[in-house]
PDB file of C-alpha atoms in Angstrom:
ATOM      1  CA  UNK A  86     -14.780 -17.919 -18.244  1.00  0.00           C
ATOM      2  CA  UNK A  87     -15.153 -18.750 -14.734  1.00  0.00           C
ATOM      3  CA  UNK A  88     -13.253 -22.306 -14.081  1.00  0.00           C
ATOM      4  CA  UNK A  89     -15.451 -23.422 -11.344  1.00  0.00           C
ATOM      5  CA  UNK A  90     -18.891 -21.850 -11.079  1.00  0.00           C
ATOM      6  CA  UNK A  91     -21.544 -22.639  -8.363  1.00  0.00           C
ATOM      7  CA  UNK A  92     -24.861 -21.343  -8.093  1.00  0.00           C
ATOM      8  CA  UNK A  93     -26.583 -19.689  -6.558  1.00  0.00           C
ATOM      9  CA  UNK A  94     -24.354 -17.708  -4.557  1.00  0.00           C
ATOM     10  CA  UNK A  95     -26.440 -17.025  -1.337  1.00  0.00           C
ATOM     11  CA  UNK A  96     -29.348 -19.190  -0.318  1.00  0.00           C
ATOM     12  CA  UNK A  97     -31.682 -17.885   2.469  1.00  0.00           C
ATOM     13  CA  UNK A  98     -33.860 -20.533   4.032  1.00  0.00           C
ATOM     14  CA  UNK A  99     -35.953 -21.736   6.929  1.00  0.00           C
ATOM     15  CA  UNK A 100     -35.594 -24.900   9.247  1.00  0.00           C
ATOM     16  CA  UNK A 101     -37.312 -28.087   7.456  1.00  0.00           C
ATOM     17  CA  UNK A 102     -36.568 -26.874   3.391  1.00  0.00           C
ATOM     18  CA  UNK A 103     -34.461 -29.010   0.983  1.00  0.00           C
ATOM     19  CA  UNK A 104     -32.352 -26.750  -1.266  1.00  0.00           C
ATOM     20  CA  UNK A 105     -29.369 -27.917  -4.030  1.00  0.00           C
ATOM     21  CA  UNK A 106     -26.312 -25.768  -5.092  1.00  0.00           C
ATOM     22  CA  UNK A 107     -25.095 -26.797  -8.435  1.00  0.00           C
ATOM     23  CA  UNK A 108     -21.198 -27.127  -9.356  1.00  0.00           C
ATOM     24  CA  UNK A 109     -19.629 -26.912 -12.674  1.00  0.00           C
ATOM     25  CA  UNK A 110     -16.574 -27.065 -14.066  1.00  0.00           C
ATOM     26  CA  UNK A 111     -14.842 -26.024 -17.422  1.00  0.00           C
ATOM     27  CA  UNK A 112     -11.111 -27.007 -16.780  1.00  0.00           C
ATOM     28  CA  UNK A 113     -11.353 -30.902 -17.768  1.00  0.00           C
ATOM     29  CA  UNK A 114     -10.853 -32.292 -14.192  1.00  0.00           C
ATOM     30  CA  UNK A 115     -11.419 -35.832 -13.380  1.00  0.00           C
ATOM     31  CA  UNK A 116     -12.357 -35.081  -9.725  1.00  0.00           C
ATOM     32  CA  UNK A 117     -14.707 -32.301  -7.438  1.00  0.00           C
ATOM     33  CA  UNK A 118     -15.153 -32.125  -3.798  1.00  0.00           C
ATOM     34  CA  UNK A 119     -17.415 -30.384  -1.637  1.00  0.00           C
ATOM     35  CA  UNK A 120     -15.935 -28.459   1.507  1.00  0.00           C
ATOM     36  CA  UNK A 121     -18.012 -26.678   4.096  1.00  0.00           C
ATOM     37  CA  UNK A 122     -16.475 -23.754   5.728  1.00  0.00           C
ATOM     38  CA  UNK A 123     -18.103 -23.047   8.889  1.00  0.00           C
ATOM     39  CA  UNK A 124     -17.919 -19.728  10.818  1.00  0.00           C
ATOM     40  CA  UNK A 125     -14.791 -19.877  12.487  1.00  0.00           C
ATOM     41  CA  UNK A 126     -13.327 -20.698   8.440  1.00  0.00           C
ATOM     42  CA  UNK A 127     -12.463 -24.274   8.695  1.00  0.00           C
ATOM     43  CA  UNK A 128     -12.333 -25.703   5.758  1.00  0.00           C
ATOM     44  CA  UNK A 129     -14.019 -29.717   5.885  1.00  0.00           C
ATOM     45  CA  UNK A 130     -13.960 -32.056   3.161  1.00  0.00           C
ATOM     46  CA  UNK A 131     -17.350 -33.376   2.865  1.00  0.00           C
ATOM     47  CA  UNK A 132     -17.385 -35.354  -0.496  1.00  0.00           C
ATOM     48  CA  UNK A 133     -15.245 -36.198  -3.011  1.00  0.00           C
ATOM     49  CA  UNK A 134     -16.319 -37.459  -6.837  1.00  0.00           C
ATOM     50  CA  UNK A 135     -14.007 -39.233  -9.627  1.00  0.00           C
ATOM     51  CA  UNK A 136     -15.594 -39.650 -13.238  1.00  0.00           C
ATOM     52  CA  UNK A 137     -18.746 -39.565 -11.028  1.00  0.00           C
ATOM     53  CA  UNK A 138     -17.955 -42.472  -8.989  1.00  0.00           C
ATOM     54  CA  UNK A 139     -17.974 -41.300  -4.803  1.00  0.00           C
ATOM     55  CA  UNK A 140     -14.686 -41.769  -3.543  1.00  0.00           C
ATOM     56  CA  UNK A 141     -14.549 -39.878   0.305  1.00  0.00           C
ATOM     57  CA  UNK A 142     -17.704 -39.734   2.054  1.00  0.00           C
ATOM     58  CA  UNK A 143     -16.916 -38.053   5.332  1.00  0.00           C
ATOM     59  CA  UNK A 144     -18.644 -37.851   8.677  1.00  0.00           C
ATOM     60  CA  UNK A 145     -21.796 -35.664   7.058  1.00  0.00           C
ATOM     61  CA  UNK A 146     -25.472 -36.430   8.246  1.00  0.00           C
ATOM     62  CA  UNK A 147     -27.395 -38.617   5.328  1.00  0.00           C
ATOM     63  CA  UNK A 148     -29.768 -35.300   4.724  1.00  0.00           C
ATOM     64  CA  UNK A 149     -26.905 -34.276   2.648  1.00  0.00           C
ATOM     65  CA  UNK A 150     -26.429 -36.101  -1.063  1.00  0.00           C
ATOM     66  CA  UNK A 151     -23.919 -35.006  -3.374  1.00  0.00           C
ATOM     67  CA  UNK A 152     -25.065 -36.477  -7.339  1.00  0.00           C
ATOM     68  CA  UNK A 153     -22.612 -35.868 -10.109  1.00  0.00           C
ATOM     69  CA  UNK A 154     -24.292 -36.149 -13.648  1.00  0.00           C
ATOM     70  CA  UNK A 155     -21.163 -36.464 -15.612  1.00  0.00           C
ATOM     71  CA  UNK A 156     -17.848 -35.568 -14.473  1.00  0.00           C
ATOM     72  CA  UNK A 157     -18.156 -31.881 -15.304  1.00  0.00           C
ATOM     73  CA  UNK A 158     -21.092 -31.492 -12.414  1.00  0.00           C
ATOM     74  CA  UNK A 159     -21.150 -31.578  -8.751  1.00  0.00           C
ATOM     75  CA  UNK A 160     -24.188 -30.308  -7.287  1.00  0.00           C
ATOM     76  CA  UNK A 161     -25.367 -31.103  -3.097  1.00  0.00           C
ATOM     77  CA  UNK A 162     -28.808 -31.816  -2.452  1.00  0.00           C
ATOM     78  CA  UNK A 163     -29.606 -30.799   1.198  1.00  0.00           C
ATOM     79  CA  UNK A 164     -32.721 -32.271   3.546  1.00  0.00           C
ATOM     80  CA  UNK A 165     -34.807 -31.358   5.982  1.00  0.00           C
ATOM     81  CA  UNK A 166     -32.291 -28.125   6.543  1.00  0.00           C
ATOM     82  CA  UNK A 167     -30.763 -26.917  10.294  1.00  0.00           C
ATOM     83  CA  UNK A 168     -29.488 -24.393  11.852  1.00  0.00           C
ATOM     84  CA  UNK A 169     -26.373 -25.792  11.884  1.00  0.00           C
ATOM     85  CA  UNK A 170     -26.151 -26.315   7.909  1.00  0.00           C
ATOM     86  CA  UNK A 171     -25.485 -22.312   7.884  1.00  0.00           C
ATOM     87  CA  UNK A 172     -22.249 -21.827   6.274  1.00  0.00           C
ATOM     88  CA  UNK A 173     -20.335 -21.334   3.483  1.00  0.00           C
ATOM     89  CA  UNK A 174     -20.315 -24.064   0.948  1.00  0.00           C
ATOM     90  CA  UNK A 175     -17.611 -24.446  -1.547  1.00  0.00           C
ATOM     91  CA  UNK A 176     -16.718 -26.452  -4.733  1.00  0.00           C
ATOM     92  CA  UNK A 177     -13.370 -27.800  -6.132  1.00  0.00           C
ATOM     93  CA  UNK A 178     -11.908 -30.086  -8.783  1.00  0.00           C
ATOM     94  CA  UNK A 179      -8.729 -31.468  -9.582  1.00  0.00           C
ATOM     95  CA  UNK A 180      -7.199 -32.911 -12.516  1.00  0.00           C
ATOM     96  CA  UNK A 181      -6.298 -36.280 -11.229  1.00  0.00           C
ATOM     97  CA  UNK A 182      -7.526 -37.553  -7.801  1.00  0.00           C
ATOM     98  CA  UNK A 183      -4.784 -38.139  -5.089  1.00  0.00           C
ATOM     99  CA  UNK A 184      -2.287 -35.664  -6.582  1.00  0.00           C
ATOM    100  CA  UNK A 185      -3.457 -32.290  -5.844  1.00  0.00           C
ATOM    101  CA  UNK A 186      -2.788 -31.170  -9.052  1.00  0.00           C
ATOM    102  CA  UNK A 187      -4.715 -27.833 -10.166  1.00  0.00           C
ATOM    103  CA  UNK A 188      -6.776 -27.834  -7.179  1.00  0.00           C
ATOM    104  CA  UNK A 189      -9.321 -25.397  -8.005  1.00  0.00           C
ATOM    105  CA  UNK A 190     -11.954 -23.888  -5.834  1.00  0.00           C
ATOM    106  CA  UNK A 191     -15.638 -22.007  -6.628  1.00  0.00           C
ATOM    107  CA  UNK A 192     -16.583 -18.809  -5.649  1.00  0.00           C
ATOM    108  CA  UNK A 193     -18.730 -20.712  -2.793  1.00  0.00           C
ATOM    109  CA  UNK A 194     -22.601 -20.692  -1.517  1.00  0.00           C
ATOM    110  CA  UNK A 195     -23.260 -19.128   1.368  1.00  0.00           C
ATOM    111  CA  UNK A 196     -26.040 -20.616   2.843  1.00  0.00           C
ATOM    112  CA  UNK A 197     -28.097 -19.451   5.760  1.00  0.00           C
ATOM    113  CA  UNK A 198     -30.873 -21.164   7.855  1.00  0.00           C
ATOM    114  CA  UNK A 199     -33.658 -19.408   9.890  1.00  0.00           C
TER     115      UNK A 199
ATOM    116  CA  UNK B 206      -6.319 -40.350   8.716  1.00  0.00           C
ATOM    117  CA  UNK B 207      -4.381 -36.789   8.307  1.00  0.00           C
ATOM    118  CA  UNK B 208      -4.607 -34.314  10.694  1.00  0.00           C
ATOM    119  CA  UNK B 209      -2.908 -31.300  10.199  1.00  0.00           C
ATOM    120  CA  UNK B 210      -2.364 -28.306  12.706  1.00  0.00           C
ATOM    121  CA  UNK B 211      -1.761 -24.923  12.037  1.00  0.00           C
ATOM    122  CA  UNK B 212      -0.415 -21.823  14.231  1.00  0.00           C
ATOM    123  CA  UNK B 213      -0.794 -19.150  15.033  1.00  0.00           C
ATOM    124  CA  UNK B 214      -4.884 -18.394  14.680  1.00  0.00           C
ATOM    125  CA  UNK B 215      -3.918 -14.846  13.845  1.00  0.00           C
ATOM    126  CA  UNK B 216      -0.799 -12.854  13.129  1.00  0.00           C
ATOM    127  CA  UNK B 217      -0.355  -8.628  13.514  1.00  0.00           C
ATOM    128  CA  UNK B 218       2.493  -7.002  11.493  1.00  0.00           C
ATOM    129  CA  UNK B 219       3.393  -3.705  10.502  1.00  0.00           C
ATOM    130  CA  UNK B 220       3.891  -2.973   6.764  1.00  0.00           C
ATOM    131  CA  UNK B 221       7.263  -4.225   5.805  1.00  0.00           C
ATOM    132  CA  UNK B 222       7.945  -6.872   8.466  1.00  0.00           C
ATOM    133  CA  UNK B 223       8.281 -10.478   7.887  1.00  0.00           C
ATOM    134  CA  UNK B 224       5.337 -13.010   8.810  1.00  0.00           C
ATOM    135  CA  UNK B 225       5.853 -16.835   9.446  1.00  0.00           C
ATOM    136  CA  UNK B 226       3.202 -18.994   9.862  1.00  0.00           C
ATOM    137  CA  UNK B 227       3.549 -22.760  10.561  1.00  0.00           C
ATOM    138  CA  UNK B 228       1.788 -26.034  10.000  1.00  0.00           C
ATOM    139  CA  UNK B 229       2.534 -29.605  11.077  1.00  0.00           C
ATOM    140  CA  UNK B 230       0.968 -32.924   9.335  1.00  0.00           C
ATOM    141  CA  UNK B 231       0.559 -36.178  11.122  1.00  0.00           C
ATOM    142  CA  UNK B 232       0.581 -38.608   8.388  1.00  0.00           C
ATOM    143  CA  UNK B 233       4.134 -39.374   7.076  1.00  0.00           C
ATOM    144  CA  UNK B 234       2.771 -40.267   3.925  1.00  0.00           C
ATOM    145  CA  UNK B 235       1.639 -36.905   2.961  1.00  0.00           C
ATOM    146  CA  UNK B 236       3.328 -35.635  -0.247  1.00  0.00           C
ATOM    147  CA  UNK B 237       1.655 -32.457  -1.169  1.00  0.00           C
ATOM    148  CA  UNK B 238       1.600 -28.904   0.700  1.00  0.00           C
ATOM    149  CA  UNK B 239      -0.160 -25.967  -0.723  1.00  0.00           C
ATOM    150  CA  UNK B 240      -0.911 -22.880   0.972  1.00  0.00           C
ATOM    151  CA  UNK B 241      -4.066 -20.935   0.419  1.00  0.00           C
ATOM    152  CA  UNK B 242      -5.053 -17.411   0.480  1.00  0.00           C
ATOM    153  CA  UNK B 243      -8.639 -16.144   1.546  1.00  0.00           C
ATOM    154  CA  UNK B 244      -9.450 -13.013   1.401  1.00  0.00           C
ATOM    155  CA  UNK B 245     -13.188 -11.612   2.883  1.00  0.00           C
ATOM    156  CA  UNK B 246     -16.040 -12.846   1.263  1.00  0.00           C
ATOM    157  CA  UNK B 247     -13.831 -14.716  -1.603  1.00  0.00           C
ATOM    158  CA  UNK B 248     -12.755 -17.991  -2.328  1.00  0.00           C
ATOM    159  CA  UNK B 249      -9.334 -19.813  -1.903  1.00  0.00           C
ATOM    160  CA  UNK B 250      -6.991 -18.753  -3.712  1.00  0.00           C
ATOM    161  CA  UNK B 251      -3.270 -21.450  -4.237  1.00  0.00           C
ATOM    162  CA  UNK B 252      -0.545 -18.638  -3.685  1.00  0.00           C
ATOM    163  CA  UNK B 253       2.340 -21.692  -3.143  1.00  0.00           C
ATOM    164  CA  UNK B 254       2.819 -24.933  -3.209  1.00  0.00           C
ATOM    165  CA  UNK B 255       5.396 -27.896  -2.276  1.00  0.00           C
ATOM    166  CA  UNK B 256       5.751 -31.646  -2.841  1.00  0.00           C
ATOM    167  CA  UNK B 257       7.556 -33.868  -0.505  1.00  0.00           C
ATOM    168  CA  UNK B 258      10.789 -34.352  -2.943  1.00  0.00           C
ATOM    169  CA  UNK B 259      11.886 -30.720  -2.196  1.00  0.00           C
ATOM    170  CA  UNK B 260      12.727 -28.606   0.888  1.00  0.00           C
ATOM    171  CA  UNK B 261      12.258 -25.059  -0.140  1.00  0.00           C
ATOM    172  CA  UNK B 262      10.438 -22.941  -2.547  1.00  0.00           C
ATOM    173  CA  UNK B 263      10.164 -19.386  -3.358  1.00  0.00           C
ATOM    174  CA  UNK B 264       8.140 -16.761  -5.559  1.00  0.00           C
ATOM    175  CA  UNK B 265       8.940 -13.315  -5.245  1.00  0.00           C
ATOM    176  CA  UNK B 266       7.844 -12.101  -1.557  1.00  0.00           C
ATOM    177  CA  UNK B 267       6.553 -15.627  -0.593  1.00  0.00           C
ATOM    178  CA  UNK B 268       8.763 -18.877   0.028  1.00  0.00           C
ATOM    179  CA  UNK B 269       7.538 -22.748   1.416  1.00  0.00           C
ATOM    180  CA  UNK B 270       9.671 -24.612   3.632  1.00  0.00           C
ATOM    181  CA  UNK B 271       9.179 -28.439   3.878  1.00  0.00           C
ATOM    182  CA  UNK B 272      10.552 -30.344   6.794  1.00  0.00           C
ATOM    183  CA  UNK B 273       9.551 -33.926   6.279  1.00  0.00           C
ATOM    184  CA  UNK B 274      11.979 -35.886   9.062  1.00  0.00           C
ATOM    185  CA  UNK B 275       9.589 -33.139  11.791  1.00  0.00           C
ATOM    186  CA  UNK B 276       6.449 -33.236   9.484  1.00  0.00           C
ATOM    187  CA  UNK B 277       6.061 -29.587   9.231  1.00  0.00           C
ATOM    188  CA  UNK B 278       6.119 -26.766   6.696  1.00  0.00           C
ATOM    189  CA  UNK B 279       5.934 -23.211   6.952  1.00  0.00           C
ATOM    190  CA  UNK B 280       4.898 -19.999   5.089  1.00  0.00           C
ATOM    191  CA  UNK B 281       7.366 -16.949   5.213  1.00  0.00           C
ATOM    192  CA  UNK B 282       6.081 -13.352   3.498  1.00  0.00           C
ATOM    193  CA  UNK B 283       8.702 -10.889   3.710  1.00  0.00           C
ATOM    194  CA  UNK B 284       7.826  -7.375   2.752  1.00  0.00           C
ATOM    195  CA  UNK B 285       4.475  -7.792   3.704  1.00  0.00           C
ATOM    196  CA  UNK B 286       2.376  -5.203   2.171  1.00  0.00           C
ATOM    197  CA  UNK B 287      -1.440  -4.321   3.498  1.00  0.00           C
ATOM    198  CA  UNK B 288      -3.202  -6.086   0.786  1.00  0.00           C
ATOM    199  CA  UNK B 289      -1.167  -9.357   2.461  1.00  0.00           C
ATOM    200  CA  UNK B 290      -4.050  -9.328   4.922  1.00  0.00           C
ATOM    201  CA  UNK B 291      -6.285 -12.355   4.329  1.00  0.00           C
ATOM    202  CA  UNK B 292      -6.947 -15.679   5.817  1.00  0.00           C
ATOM    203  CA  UNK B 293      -3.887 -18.494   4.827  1.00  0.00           C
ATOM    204  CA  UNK B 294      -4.212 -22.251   5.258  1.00  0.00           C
ATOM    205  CA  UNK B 295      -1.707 -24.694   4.882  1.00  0.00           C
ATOM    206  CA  UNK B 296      -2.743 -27.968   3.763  1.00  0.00           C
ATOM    207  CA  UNK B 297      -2.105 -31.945   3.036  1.00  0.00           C
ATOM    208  CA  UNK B 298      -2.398 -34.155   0.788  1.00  0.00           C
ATOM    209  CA  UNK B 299      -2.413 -37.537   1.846  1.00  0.00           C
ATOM    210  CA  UNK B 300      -0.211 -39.644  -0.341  1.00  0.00           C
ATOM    211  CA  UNK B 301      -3.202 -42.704  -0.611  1.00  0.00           C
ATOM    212  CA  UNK B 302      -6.158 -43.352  -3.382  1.00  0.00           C
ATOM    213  CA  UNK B 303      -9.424 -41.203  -3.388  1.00  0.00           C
ATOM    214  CA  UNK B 304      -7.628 -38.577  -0.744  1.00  0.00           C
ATOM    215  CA  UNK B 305      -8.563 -34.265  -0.880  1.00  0.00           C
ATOM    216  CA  UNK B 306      -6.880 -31.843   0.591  1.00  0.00           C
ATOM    217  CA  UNK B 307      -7.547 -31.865   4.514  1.00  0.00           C
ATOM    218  CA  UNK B 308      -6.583 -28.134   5.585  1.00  0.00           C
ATOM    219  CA  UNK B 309      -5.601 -26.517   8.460  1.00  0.00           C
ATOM    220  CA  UNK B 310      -7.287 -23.966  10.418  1.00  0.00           C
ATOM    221  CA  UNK B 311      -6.170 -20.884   9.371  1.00  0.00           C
ATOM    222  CA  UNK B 312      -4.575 -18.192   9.883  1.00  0.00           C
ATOM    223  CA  UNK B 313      -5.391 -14.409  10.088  1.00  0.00           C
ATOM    224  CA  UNK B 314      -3.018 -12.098   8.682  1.00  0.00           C
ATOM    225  CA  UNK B 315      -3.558  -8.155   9.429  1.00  0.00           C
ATOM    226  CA  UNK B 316      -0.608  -5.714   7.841  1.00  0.00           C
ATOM    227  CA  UNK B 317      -0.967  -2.433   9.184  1.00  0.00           C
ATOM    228  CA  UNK B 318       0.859   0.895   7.407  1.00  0.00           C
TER     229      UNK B 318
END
């Protein structure tokens, strides 16, 4: 069983589309995070969720809304979609927030815009 | 709020040599220091780990070293073998409520035979 899943795996788009990417995860974790990996690989926190409260919000444009159903589920709604959104989206979860504890990531989205 | 640097951006090394790569934190506070391995097209993958109470750790070929008085750590793989090569990232956790891991930029690791 894969611990933390994210579909779908590639997303082709054009400019102007809203697309999600779902999260799940199966290892009991109190807290997931979304981290966009750009092309030159750094990794940026984006988001952060704990027992579906929003803890970090970082510097990330307002088109992008993270929801989290229940504590198992991350997903990342994405608006009016740019160029510069291309990249390589990934998941995580922890078992307790602020002590890095099983830090887990997904198998990532890679999402492109044309 | 943390910032941590990581060098060098990439790192050549023939099959069997050692390979040290180096990361420094800016928040003194920080208690937590994985490192991560990436290979193409995969996700992160914890290889190591250290938390601010200890100075050293090792597994097998790989070993941490924590530094906290200079804020930095370091990554040494001895023996490296070709299927070493990957992206690593050291990373931080600050030591504060509703904090994630703020990485690095990565390094690129190429073992040649």
């Amino acid at each position: 069983d894969t611990a933390v899943s994210q579909t779908p795996k590639y997303l082709v788009t054009q400019m102007g589309n809203d697309k999600s990417i779902k999260c799940e995860q199966n290892l009991g974790h109190d807290t997931m995070y979304w981290y966009k990996q750009d092309s030159k690989k750094f990794l940026k926190i984006m988001f952060s969720y704990n027992n579906k409260e929003l803890i970090i919000n970082e510097t990330v444009p307002n088109r992008f809304s993270p929801k989290s159903p229940d504590k198992a589920h991350l997903n990342l709604h994405i608006n009016s979609l740019e160029l510069g959104d291309s990249a390589v989206y990934f998941c995580a979860s922890s078992q307790v927030l602020g002590t890095g504890y099983g830090y887990t990531f997904g198998s990532g989205t890679r999402l492109t815009v044309v | 709020g943390e910032n941590v640097e990581q060098h060098p951006s990439t790192l050549s090394v023939q099959e069997g040599d050692s390979a040290v790569i180096k990361c420094t934190y800016s928040d003194s506070a920080s208690n937590y220091f994985p490192w991560y391995k990436q290979e193409l097209g995969k996700r992160p993958q914890l290889i190591i780990d250290i938390r601010s109470n200890v100075g050293e750790k090792k597994d097998q070929r790989i070993a941490v070293t924590l530094n906290k008085t200079a804020k930095h750590f370091s990554l040494h793989i001895t023996e490296t073998q070709p299927e070493d090569s990957a992206v690593y990232f050291c990373a931080a956790l600050p030591n504060q409520a509703g904090t994630a891991l703020i990485f690095g930029k990565g390094t690129t690791l190429s073992v040649s035979s």
